[in-house]
PDB file of C-alpha atoms in Angstrom:
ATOM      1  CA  UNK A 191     -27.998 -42.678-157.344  1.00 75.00           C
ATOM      2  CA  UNK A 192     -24.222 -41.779-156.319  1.00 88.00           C
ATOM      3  CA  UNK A 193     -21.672 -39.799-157.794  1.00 94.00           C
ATOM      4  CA  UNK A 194     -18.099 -40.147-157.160  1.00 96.00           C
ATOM      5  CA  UNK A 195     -15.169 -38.286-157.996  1.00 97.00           C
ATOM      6  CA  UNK A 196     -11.800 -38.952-156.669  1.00 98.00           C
ATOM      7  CA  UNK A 197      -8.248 -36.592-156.072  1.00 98.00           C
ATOM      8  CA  UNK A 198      -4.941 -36.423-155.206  1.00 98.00           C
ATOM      9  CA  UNK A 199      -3.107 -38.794-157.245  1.00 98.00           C
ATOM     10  CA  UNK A 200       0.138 -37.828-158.979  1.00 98.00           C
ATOM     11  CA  UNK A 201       3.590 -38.615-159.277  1.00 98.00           C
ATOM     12  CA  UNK A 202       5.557 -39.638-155.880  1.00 98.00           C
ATOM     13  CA  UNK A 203       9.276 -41.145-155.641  1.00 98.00           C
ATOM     14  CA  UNK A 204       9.162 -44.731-153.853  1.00 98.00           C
ATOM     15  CA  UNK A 205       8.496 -44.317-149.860  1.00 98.00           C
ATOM     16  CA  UNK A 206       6.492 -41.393-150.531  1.00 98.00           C
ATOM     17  CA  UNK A 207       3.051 -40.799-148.979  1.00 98.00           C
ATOM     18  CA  UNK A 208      -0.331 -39.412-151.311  1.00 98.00           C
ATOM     19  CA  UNK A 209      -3.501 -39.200-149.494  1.00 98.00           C
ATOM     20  CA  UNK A 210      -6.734 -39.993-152.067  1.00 98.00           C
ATOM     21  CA  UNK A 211      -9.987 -38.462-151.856  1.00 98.00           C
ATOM     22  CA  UNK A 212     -13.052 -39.706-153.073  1.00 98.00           C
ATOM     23  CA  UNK A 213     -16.390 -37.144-152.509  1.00 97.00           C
ATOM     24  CA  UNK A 214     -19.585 -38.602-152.799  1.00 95.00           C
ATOM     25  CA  UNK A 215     -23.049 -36.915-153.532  1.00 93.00           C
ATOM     26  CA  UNK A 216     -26.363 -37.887-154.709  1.00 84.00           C
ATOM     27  CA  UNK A 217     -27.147 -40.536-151.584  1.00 77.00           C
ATOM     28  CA  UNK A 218     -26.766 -40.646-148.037  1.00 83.00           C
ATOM     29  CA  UNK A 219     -23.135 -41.619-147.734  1.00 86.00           C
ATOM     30  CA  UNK A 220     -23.332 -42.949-144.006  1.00 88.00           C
ATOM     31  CA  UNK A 221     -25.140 -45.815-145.306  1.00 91.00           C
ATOM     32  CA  UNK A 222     -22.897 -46.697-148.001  1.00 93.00           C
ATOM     33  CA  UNK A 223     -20.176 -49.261-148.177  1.00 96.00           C
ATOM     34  CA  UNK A 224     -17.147 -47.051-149.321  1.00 97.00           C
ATOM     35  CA  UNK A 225     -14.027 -48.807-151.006  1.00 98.00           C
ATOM     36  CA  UNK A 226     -10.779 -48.513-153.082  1.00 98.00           C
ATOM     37  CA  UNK A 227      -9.841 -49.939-156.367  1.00 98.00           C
ATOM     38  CA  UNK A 228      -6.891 -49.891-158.641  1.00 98.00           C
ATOM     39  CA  UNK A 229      -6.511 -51.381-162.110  1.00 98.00           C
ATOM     40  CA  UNK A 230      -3.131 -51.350-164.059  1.00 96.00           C
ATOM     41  CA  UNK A 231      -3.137 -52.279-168.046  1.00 90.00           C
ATOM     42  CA  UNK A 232      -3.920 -55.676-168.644  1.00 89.00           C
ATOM     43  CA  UNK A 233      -4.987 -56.509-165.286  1.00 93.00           C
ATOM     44  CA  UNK A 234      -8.483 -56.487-163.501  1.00 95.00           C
ATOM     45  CA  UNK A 235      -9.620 -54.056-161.159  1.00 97.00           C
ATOM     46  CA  UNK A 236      -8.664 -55.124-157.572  1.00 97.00           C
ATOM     47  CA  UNK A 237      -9.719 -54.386-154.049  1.00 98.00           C
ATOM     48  CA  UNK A 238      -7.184 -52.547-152.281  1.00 98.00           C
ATOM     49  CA  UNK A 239      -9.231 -51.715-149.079  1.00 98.00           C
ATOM     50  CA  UNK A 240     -13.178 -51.370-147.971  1.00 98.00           C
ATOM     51  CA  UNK A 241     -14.845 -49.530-144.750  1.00 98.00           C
ATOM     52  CA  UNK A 242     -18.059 -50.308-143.831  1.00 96.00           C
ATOM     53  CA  UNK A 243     -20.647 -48.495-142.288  1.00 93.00           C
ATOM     54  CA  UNK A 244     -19.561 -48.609-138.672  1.00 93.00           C
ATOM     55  CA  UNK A 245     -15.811 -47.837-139.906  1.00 95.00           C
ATOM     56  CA  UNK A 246     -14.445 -51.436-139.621  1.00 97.00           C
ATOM     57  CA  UNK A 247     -11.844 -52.209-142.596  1.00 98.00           C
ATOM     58  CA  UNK A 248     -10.471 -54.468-144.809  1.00 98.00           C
ATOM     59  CA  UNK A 249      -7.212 -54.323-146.743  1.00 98.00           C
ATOM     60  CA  UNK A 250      -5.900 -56.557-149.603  1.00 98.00           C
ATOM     61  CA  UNK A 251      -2.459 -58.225-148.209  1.00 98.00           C
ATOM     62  CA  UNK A 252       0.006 -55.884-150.305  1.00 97.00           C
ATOM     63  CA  UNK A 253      -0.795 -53.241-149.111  1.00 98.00           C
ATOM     64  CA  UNK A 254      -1.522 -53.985-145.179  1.00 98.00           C
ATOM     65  CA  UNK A 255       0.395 -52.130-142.771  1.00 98.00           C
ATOM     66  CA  UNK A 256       1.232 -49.265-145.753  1.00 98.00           C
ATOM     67  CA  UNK A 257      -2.238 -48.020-146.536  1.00 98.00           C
ATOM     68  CA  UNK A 258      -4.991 -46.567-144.120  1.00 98.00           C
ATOM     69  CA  UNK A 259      -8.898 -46.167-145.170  1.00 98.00           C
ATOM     70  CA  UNK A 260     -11.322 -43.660-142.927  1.00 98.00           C
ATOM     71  CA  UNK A 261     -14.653 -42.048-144.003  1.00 96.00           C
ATOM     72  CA  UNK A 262     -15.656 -38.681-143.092  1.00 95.00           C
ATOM     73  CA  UNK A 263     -19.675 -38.667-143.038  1.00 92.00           C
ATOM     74  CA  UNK A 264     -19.826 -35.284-142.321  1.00 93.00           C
ATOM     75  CA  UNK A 265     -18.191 -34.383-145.490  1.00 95.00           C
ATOM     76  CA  UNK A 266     -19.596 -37.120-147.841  1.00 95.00           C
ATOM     77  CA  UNK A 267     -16.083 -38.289-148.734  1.00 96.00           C
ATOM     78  CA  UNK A 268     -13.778 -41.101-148.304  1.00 97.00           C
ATOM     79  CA  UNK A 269      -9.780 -41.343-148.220  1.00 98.00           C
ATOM     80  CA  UNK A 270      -6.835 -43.745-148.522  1.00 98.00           C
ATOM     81  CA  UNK A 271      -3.661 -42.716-146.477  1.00 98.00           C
ATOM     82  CA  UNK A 272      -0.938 -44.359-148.528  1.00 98.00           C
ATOM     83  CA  UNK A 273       2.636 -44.457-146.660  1.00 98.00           C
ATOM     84  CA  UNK A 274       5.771 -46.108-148.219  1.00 98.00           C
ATOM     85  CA  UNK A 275       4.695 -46.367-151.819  1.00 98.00           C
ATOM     86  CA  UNK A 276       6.031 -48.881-154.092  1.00 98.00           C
ATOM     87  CA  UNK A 277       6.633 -48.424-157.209  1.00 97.00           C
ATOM     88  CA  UNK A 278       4.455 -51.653-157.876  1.00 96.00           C
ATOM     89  CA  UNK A 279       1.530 -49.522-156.655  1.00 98.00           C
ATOM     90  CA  UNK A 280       1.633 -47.641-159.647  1.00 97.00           C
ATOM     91  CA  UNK A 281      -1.681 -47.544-160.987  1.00 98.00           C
ATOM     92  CA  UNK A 282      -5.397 -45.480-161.709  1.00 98.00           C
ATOM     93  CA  UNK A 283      -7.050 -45.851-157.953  1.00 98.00           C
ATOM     94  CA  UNK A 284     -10.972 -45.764-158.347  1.00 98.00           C
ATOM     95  CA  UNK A 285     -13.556 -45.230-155.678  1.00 98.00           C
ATOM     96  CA  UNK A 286     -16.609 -47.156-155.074  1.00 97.00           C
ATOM     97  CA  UNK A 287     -19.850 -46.946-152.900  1.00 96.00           C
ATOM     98  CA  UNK A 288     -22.207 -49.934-152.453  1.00 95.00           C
ATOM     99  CA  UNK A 289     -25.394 -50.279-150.101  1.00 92.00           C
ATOM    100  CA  UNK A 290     -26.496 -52.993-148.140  1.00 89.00           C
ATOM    101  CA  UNK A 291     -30.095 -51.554-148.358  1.00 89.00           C
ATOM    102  CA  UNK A 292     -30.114 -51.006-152.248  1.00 89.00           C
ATOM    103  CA  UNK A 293     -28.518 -54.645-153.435  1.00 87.00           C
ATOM    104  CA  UNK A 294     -28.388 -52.974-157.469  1.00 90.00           C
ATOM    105  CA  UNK A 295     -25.973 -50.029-155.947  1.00 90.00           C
ATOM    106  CA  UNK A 296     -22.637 -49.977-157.195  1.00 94.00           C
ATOM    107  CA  UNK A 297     -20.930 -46.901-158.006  1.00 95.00           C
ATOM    108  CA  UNK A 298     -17.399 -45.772-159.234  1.00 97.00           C
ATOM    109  CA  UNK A 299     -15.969 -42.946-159.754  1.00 98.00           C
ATOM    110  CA  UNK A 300     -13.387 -42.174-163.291  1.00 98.00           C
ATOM    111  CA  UNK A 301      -9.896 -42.844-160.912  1.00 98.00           C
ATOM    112  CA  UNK A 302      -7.175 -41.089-160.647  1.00 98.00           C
ATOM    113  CA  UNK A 303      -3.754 -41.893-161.572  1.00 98.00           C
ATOM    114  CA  UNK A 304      -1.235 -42.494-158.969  1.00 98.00           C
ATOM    115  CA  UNK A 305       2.291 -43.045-160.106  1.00 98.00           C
ATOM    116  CA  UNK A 306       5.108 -44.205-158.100  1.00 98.00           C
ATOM    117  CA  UNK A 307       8.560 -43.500-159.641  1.00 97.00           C
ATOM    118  CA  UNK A 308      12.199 -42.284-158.964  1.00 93.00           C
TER     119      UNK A 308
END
């Protein structure tokens, strides 16, 4: 069992930077597949970017280039660098820990809102 919470969203004018948090507890977070989310209304929830276990990364096309993923084991939490924000970013970002090992895993965390406006 995982628990997630995630921080640092808020309100940043377009070409702005916010840097998300996600902390984990309740499972040994090394061995998780760590990921970001975001969902806007009326639209599913989509990948934005993963890291796996040995740190390699994937990032959804909009947002390659712009956006940066990293783990910190040592501190049970995951992040998402995001650099020259579009306003089409706008939306509630949600963190989210699978395992390899435990194929029923899947965790997410309540989001938090980013907003991107001038």
């Amino acid at each position: 069992q995982v628990q997630l919470v995630e921080s640092g969203g808020g309100l940043v004018q377009p070409g702005g930077s916010l840097r998300l948090s996600c902390a984990a507890s309740g499972s040994i977070f090394s061995r998780n597949v760590m990921g970001w989310y975001r969902q806007t209304p009326g639209k599913e929830r989509a990948q934005v970017a993963t890291i796996a276990i040995d740190g390699s990364t994937n990032y959804e096309d909009s947002v390659k280039g712009r956006f940066t993923i990293s783990r910190d084991n040592a501190k049970n939490t995951v992040y998402l660098q995001m650099n020259s924000l579009k306003p089409e970013d706008t939306a509630v970002y949600f963190c989210n820990a699978k395992s390899p090992f435990i194929p029923t895993m899947n965790a997410w965390g309540p989001g938090t809102q980013v907003t991107v406006s001038s």
